[in-house]
Amino acid sequence: MGSSLGTGQFTGRSKLLLAGALVLLAGWFAWNALNQWRAEQAAGQLQVARDAVVSGTADAVRRHQQEMARQLELPAVKAAAAAGDPAAFELAFRDGMRDVEDVKVYPADLAQAYADPAAFGWSRLALLEQAVLDGKAAVRVVKDAGAARLGVAAPIQFGDQPSLVYIRLQLPRLTAALDGAVVPGSAYLGLRQSGYTVVEQGRRELGSGGEAMARAVPDTGLRVVAALPDIDAGPLGLGALPCAIVALLLLVLTTLVVIGPSRLPLAAI
């Protein structure tokens, strides 16, 4: 009888050990499920934010193109342009658009720019060239006045000479959509023009991997880049939902082990 009681005690201890192991295994699967679920949620939020910034930035570019077109149609601006009077043109233009930082008119041949592109500014030259090619207002981030600015340029007839009008504005006029974006804490979101990051949010160390989720801003040289940290696959390569199901099944099995019928032999009674 003593031998049977010893067997019963061992069986009870074994059940507890097995139940503990099953709980630990269930916790591991549950943790993996939660970790992957959070990653999926962050990825979804980041994609929504990225697409909203693409749309908002495209709208901002269109607004600046339309604003330039409206300014050039103002009677005082048209009169100054027809007269070929730079001072009157700048005064009239600023009167209708008070936050403009600078207004310049260049001959359409861009001889001054091509004479010394480095001194003139490569980004400003690229903007003016784009306006010539498009035949309408072009918008681009430029380096001007020692910092990144928003440049807008458009073809214009200035006196009897085909010309280009260039204006410089504060950068937030373009970056407002990204500045106001809600970015998950683990993620990265940025606005780029060629290799230059105009503005960014989130974990900057992820910026080098941002091109994988990048989306171009239509009809501009801009793109919105985004990145998330790498997330390890779950056990056996399982995703969030399968991991959660396995965790639940393990907990059910744990319950069965704990409350299941005793395996004690009849001789122990």
C-alpha atoms as one frame of an Amber mdcrd trajectory, in Angstrom:
protein
   0.000   0.000   0.000   2.930   2.354   0.798   4.323   1.711  -2.664   0.985
   2.644  -4.240   0.778   5.860  -2.229   4.270   6.797  -3.437   3.146   6.218
  -7.009   0.121   8.464  -6.438   2.235  11.254  -4.987   4.633  11.066  -7.927
   1.697  11.215 -10.352   0.321  14.351  -8.680   3.720  16.039  -8.735   4.167
  15.117 -12.381   0.803  16.666 -13.216   1.846  19.939 -11.598   5.167  19.961
 -13.429   3.437  19.224 -16.724   0.831  21.908 -16.089   3.599  24.417 -15.295
   5.459  23.564 -18.487   2.267  23.914 -20.519   1.544  27.324 -18.957   5.051
  28.529 -19.813   4.686  27.274 -23.368   1.271  28.922 -23.671   2.760  32.189
 -22.395   5.521  32.010 -24.989   3.029  31.541 -27.829   0.791  34.277 -26.388
   3.725  36.700 -26.159   4.626  35.991 -29.784   0.999  36.489 -30.814   0.851
  39.838 -29.005   4.201  40.976 -30.406   3.182  40.165 -33.979  -0.278  41.675
 -33.507   1.306  44.935 -32.319   3.644  44.885 -35.328   0.700  44.340 -37.682
  -1.216  47.201 -36.032   1.801  49.502 -36.322   2.269  48.539 -39.977  -1.366
  49.311 -40.720  -1.208  52.665 -38.914   2.032  53.553 -40.697   0.578  52.747
 -44.124  -2.455  54.924 -43.379  -0.198  57.779 -42.225   2.087  57.381 -45.266
  -0.816  57.460 -47.727  -2.340  60.479 -45.970   0.982  62.333 -46.240   1.249
  61.434 -49.940  -2.234  62.829 -50.537  -1.701  65.896 -48.358   1.637  66.743
 -49.951   0.205  66.335 -53.461  -2.611  68.717 -52.482  -0.079  71.226 -51.140
   1.879  71.140 -54.406  -1.311  71.707 -56.420  -2.335  74.596 -54.157   1.003
  76.313 -54.689   0.774  75.862 -58.443  -2.722  77.333 -58.427  -1.686  80.149
 -56.096   1.176  81.099 -58.399  -1.176  81.110 -61.386  -3.648  83.348 -59.531
  -0.919  85.758 -58.453   0.308  86.146 -62.022  -3.220  87.052 -63.101  -3.589
  89.934 -60.632  -4.006  93.198 -62.569  -1.131  94.972 -60.784   1.187  92.000
 -61.310   0.262  91.708 -64.993   0.791  95.439 -65.514   4.235  95.359 -63.886
   5.198  92.280 -65.930   4.035  93.902 -69.159   6.097  96.981 -68.332   9.126
  94.848 -67.478   9.489  96.673 -64.163  11.144  94.329 -61.588  10.577  96.600
 -58.573   6.909  97.174 -59.355   6.454  93.478 -60.112   7.916  92.398 -56.772
   5.863  94.968 -54.862   2.633  93.907 -56.563   3.372  90.222 -56.105   4.181
  90.614 -52.406   1.044  92.680 -51.879  -1.100  89.725 -52.917   1.024  87.070
 -51.171   2.390  88.568 -47.994   4.306  85.557 -46.668   6.571  85.248 -49.704
  10.222  85.602 -48.652  11.727  86.463 -52.009  10.591  87.242 -55.564  12.940
  87.181 -58.543  12.578  87.233 -62.326  15.119  85.432 -64.528  15.458  85.354
 -68.322  14.135  82.048 -69.633  17.529  81.154 -71.135  18.894  80.914 -67.558
  22.251  82.221 -68.756  23.065  83.571 -65.287  22.375  80.215 -63.683  24.321
  78.191 -66.223  27.317  80.532 -65.945  27.930  79.344 -62.365  25.420  76.665
 -61.292  27.129  76.015 -57.960  26.919  79.645 -56.912  23.394  80.006 -58.282
  22.201  76.847 -56.570  21.681  73.472 -58.210  18.276  72.902 -56.636  16.973
  76.321 -57.681  18.292  75.722 -61.199  16.518  72.352 -61.314  13.268  74.058
 -60.271  13.545  76.700 -62.995  14.371  74.053 -65.592  11.305  72.086 -64.531
   9.110  75.160 -64.979  10.507  75.610 -68.501   9.891  71.948 -69.362   6.376
  71.859 -67.881   5.336  75.253 -69.215   3.557  75.921 -65.916   4.269  76.459
 -62.231   6.705  73.962 -60.704   7.234  73.295 -57.008  10.428  71.985 -55.418
  12.403  72.011 -52.195  15.416  74.248 -52.736  18.424  75.329 -50.757  18.155
  79.085 -50.530  19.064  81.687 -47.928  21.275  79.066 -46.294  18.532  76.570
 -45.555  15.888  74.342 -47.089  12.976  76.342 -48.447   9.989  75.837 -50.707
  10.541  77.212 -54.188   7.855  77.864 -56.798   8.691  78.940 -60.353   6.573
  79.646 -63.424   7.039  80.926 -66.991   6.100  84.556 -67.552   6.374  87.154
 -70.298   8.319  89.997 -68.739   8.273  93.004 -71.003   9.302  91.635 -74.379
  11.425  88.818 -72.915  10.339  85.247 -72.055  11.207  84.878 -68.396  10.684
  82.875 -65.239   9.390  84.137 -61.932  10.788  82.476 -58.809   9.442  82.818
 -55.284  10.768  81.478 -51.998   8.472  80.369 -49.174   8.776  78.785 -45.761
   9.090  74.994 -45.903   6.119  74.202 -43.591   3.834  75.251 -46.426   4.821
  71.945 -48.046   5.516  69.710 -45.058   2.355  70.351 -43.020   0.891  66.933
 -43.870   3.906  65.062 -42.505   4.382  67.478 -39.604   0.851  66.614 -38.451
   0.989  62.884 -39.166   0.419  60.392 -36.333   3.336  57.952 -36.569   3.547
  54.794 -34.417   6.306  55.069 -31.833   8.234  52.154 -33.304   8.091  53.470
 -36.893   9.695  56.015 -39.222   8.132  58.355 -41.758   9.898  60.884 -43.962
   9.510  63.144 -46.993  12.354  62.941 -49.508  13.411  64.660 -52.684  16.061
  62.646 -54.520  18.523  61.692 -51.770  17.613  64.571 -49.454  15.302  64.008
 -46.490  13.198  67.149 -46.238  11.495  66.312 -42.950  11.070  63.156 -40.883
   9.316  61.713 -37.856   9.835  58.703 -35.615  12.907  56.515 -35.247  15.492
  58.113 -37.489  17.787  55.102 -37.301  15.245  53.271 -39.475  15.470  55.888
 -42.215  17.973  53.935 -44.307  15.346  51.233 -44.836  12.551  53.644 -45.695
  12.563  53.045 -49.441  10.962  49.591 -49.102   7.613  51.173 -48.155   8.088
  54.392 -50.152   5.286  55.966 -52.187   5.829  58.699 -54.772   3.920  61.957
 -54.539   2.319  62.080 -58.015   3.704  64.585 -60.524   6.463  65.782 -58.197
  10.005  64.744 -57.444   8.940  63.929 -53.888   8.256  60.621 -52.187   7.130
  59.566 -48.739   9.349  56.907 -47.174   8.404  54.664 -44.261   9.960  51.893
 -42.206   9.315  49.555 -39.288  11.776  47.518 -37.223  12.234  43.894 -38.217
   9.944  41.520 -36.337  10.988  37.900 -35.849   8.586  35.274 -37.116   6.624
  33.382 -34.500   7.430  29.829 -33.382   7.400  27.444 -36.327   6.858  30.485
 -38.552   3.327  30.969 -37.197   1.581  34.322 -37.440  -0.278  36.223 -34.725
  -3.590  34.387 -34.993  -2.126  30.841 -35.172   0.107  31.642 -32.173  -2.910
  32.854 -30.213  -4.841  29.685 -31.088  -1.947  27.473 -29.991  -1.683  29.427
 -26.710  -5.401  28.930 -26.080  -5.216  25.202 -26.835  -2.261  24.830 -24.464
  -4.211  26.553 -21.683  -7.161  24.217 -22.289  -4.793  21.269 -22.144  -3.334
  22.642 -18.904  -6.816  22.784 -17.394  -7.504  19.192 -18.417  -4.253  18.061
 -16.872  -4.972  19.821 -13.558  -8.634  18.795 -13.117  -8.468  15.501 -15.006
  -9.322  12.165 -13.228  -6.679  10.690 -10.958  -4.550   7.932 -12.333  -3.975
   6.433  -8.888  -4.306   2.661  -8.886  -7.225   1.095  -6.949  -4.749  -0.478
  -4.508  -3.885   3.022  -3.219  -7.462   3.622  -1.986
